Amino acid sequence: MTFVKLSAEDVIARDIVGRPFLHEQGQFVCRGYVADFTVEGDYWTLKVRDVECLDKMAGQWRHDTDADEYGGSLSQYCSFVEDTIDDIICLSGYGMEINVGPECDSPWSEIDWPELDGYEGGPMTGRLSKRDKKKRRKKRG
């Protein structure tokens, strides 16, 4: 993996609105889509929509809320990093991590999401066949 540190302005320039996200904070894991990303002064805000939470006991995603937001100070505890191979931007700070994936038709089955607490990483919709895994490896280079 190749990681590049980003500034808040870099994240704005990536135009992440509409892209899928995967969020973790402690034992809480959720996913959905980015509605907006803004910076005002030294504070950033990520607004999200169509949020689902991982029900770890059932091993399923369940609807949580239509809209929510996350944010933090642009301090030493905040970082924005891009995985240039998988085109995933990670926004983190104060114990939370939000991964914003690339735009695609089926983000929960096409994106190789990073591993989070309670979620093993990779596609989020069941197991891939050996053929599909081979296609994904070939696509990634």
mmCIF file of C-alpha atoms in Angstrom:
data_model
loop_
_atom_site.group_PDB
_atom_site.id
_atom_site.type_symbol
_atom_site.label_atom_id
_atom_site.label_comp_id
_atom_site.label_asym_id
_atom_site.label_seq_id
_atom_site.Cartn_x
_atom_site.Cartn_y
_atom_site.Cartn_z
ATOM 1 C CA MET A 1 0.000 0.000 0.000
ATOM 2 C CA THR A 2 1.061 3.542 -0.696
ATOM 3 C CA PHE A 3 -0.162 6.190 1.747
ATOM 4 C CA VAL A 4 -0.112 9.942 1.174
ATOM 5 C CA LYS A 5 -0.828 12.469 3.930
ATOM 6 C CA LEU A 6 -3.576 14.919 2.932
ATOM 7 C CA SER A 7 -4.557 18.362 4.157
ATOM 8 C CA ALA A 8 -8.196 19.314 4.710
ATOM 9 C CA GLU A 9 -8.009 21.257 1.435
ATOM 10 C CA ASP A 10 -6.803 18.102 -0.336
ATOM 11 C CA VAL A 11 -9.843 16.191 0.974
ATOM 12 C CA ILE A 12 -12.162 18.953 -0.263
ATOM 13 C CA ALA A 13 -10.456 18.836 -3.671
ATOM 14 C CA ARG A 14 -11.081 15.048 -3.897
ATOM 15 C CA ASP A 15 -14.850 15.785 -3.991
ATOM 16 C CA ILE A 16 -15.863 12.889 -1.741
ATOM 17 C CA VAL A 17 -19.604 13.709 -1.750
ATOM 18 C CA GLY A 18 -21.587 10.642 -2.812
ATOM 19 C CA ARG A 19 -18.789 8.234 -2.050
ATOM 20 C CA PRO A 20 -19.306 5.312 0.385
ATOM 21 C CA PHE A 21 -17.812 5.386 3.866
ATOM 22 C CA LEU A 22 -17.009 2.884 6.618
ATOM 23 C CA HIS A 23 -16.727 4.291 10.154
ATOM 24 C CA GLU A 24 -15.361 2.838 13.386
ATOM 25 C CA GLN A 25 -15.264 4.285 16.869
ATOM 26 C CA GLY A 26 -14.633 1.836 19.678
ATOM 27 C CA GLN A 27 -16.993 -1.110 19.202
ATOM 28 C CA PHE A 28 -19.274 0.897 16.874
ATOM 29 C CA VAL A 29 -18.990 0.162 13.116
ATOM 30 C CA CYS A 30 -21.244 1.753 10.499
ATOM 31 C CA ARG A 31 -21.370 2.490 6.791
ATOM 32 C CA GLY A 32 -23.252 4.725 4.368
ATOM 33 C CA TYR A 33 -22.573 7.577 1.947
ATOM 34 C CA VAL A 34 -20.918 10.983 2.273
ATOM 35 C CA ALA A 35 -23.377 13.897 2.022
ATOM 36 C CA ASP A 36 -20.884 16.741 2.581
ATOM 37 C CA PHE A 37 -17.391 17.580 3.839
ATOM 38 C CA THR A 38 -16.656 21.067 5.133
ATOM 39 C CA VAL A 39 -13.964 22.944 7.026
ATOM 40 C CA GLU A 40 -14.739 26.026 9.093
ATOM 41 C CA GLY A 41 -11.817 27.581 10.925
ATOM 42 C CA ASP A 42 -9.907 24.708 12.510
ATOM 43 C CA TYR A 43 -12.858 22.269 12.586
ATOM 44 C CA TRP A 44 -13.865 19.708 9.947
ATOM 45 C CA THR A 45 -17.310 18.130 9.532
ATOM 46 C CA LEU A 46 -18.311 15.069 7.531
ATOM 47 C CA LYS A 47 -22.064 14.769 6.963
ATOM 48 C CA VAL A 48 -23.300 11.305 5.998
ATOM 49 C CA ARG A 49 -26.550 9.704 4.844
ATOM 50 C CA ASP A 50 -28.195 6.263 4.573
ATOM 51 C CA VAL A 51 -26.308 4.993 7.615
ATOM 52 C CA GLU A 52 -26.293 1.294 8.540
ATOM 53 C CA CYS A 53 -24.706 -0.183 11.674
ATOM 54 C CA LEU A 54 -23.072 -3.561 12.020
ATOM 55 C CA ASP A 55 -25.056 -5.857 14.323
ATOM 56 C CA LYS A 56 -22.118 -7.960 15.490
ATOM 57 C CA MET A 57 -24.300 -10.575 17.188
ATOM 58 C CA ALA A 58 -26.266 -11.267 13.995
ATOM 59 C CA GLY A 59 -23.373 -10.496 11.646
ATOM 60 C CA GLN A 60 -25.636 -8.222 9.568
ATOM 61 C CA TRP A 61 -25.945 -4.577 8.642
ATOM 62 C CA ARG A 62 -29.087 -2.807 9.907
ATOM 63 C CA HIS A 63 -30.529 0.628 9.058
ATOM 64 C CA ASP A 64 -29.547 3.183 11.712
ATOM 65 C CA THR A 65 -30.345 6.732 10.603
ATOM 66 C CA ASP A 66 -30.998 8.751 7.456
ATOM 67 C CA ALA A 67 -28.363 11.380 8.327
ATOM 68 C CA ASP A 68 -25.549 11.907 10.807
ATOM 69 C CA GLU A 69 -22.278 13.793 11.074
ATOM 70 C CA TYR A 70 -18.774 13.357 12.393
ATOM 71 C CA GLY A 71 -16.111 15.952 12.930
ATOM 72 C CA GLY A 72 -13.147 17.138 14.832
ATOM 73 C CA SER A 73 -10.480 19.717 15.297
ATOM 74 C CA LEU A 74 -7.699 20.041 12.750
ATOM 75 C CA SER A 75 -5.182 19.320 15.502
ATOM 76 C CA GLN A 76 -2.227 17.020 15.997
ATOM 77 C CA TYR A 77 -4.711 14.231 16.854
ATOM 78 C CA CYS A 78 -6.402 14.461 13.459
ATOM 79 C CA SER A 79 -5.054 12.978 10.259
ATOM 80 C CA PHE A 80 -6.202 12.605 6.671
ATOM 81 C CA VAL A 81 -4.423 9.905 4.673
ATOM 82 C CA GLU A 82 -5.048 8.441 1.215
ATOM 83 C CA ASP A 83 -4.294 4.858 0.190
ATOM 84 C CA THR A 84 -3.432 5.611 -3.429
ATOM 85 C CA ILE A 85 -3.651 1.972 -4.545
ATOM 86 C CA ASP A 86 -7.196 1.343 -3.301
ATOM 87 C CA ASP A 87 -8.295 5.018 -3.581
ATOM 88 C CA ILE A 88 -9.487 5.044 0.047
ATOM 89 C CA ILE A 89 -9.215 8.196 2.158
ATOM 90 C CA CYS A 90 -8.962 7.734 5.923
ATOM 91 C CA LEU A 91 -10.135 10.535 8.213
ATOM 92 C CA SER A 92 -9.114 9.862 11.808
ATOM 93 C CA GLY A 93 -8.866 11.496 15.176
ATOM 94 C CA TYR A 94 -9.705 11.005 18.849
ATOM 95 C CA GLY A 95 -10.263 7.252 18.535
ATOM 96 C CA MET A 96 -12.414 7.266 15.401
ATOM 97 C CA GLU A 97 -11.586 6.200 11.886
ATOM 98 C CA ILE A 98 -13.657 6.963 8.796
ATOM 99 C CA ASN A 99 -12.657 5.338 5.518
ATOM 100 C CA VAL A 100 -14.095 6.921 2.368
ATOM 101 C CA GLY A 101 -13.994 4.572 -0.608
ATOM 102 C CA PRO A 102 -13.979 5.290 -4.326
ATOM 103 C CA GLU A 103 -17.212 5.818 -6.236
ATOM 104 C CA CYS A 104 -18.525 2.594 -7.765
ATOM 105 C CA ASP A 105 -21.809 0.838 -8.511
ATOM 106 C CA SER A 106 -21.576 -1.729 -5.689
ATOM 107 C CA PRO A 107 -19.269 -0.374 -2.965
ATOM 108 C CA TRP A 108 -20.114 -3.085 -0.432
ATOM 109 C CA SER A 109 -19.066 -5.876 -2.790
ATOM 110 C CA GLU A 110 -16.417 -4.203 -5.000
ATOM 111 C CA ILE A 111 -14.205 -2.297 -2.537
ATOM 112 C CA ASP A 112 -11.465 -3.986 -0.528
ATOM 113 C CA TRP A 113 -12.283 -2.172 2.737
ATOM 114 C CA PRO A 114 -9.654 -2.087 5.507
ATOM 115 C CA GLU A 115 -10.055 -4.308 8.536
ATOM 116 C CA LEU A 116 -11.825 -2.734 11.485
ATOM 117 C CA ASP A 117 -12.813 -3.950 14.932
ATOM 118 C CA GLY A 118 -15.596 -6.479 14.447
ATOM 119 C CA TYR A 119 -15.233 -6.460 10.663
ATOM 120 C CA GLU A 120 -12.578 -8.476 8.834
ATOM 121 C CA GLY A 121 -12.215 -6.161 5.863
ATOM 122 C CA GLY A 122 -12.743 -6.776 2.177
ATOM 123 C CA PRO A 123 -16.191 -6.949 0.579
ATOM 124 C CA MET A 124 -19.146 -6.598 2.940
ATOM 125 C CA THR A 125 -21.693 -8.756 1.175
ATOM 126 C CA GLY A 126 -20.934 -12.402 1.810
ATOM 127 C CA ARG A 127 -18.108 -14.517 0.571
ATOM 128 C CA LEU A 128 -16.478 -14.099 -2.831
ATOM 129 C CA SER A 129 -16.024 -17.076 -5.083
ATOM 130 C CA LYS A 130 -12.459 -18.123 -5.949
ATOM 131 C CA ARG A 131 -13.020 -16.722 -9.441
ATOM 132 C CA ASP A 132 -14.150 -13.328 -8.069
ATOM 133 C CA LYS A 133 -11.174 -13.191 -5.674
ATOM 134 C CA LYS A 134 -8.817 -13.886 -8.577
ATOM 135 C CA LYS A 135 -10.439 -11.093 -10.640
ATOM 136 C CA ARG A 136 -10.077 -8.645 -7.719
ATOM 137 C CA ARG A 137 -6.388 -9.513 -7.231
ATOM 138 C CA LYS A 138 -5.734 -9.078 -10.938
ATOM 139 C CA LYS A 139 -7.551 -5.723 -10.958
ATOM 140 C CA ARG A 140 -5.479 -4.440 -7.999
ATOM 141 C CA GLY A 141 -2.279 -5.152 -9.847
#
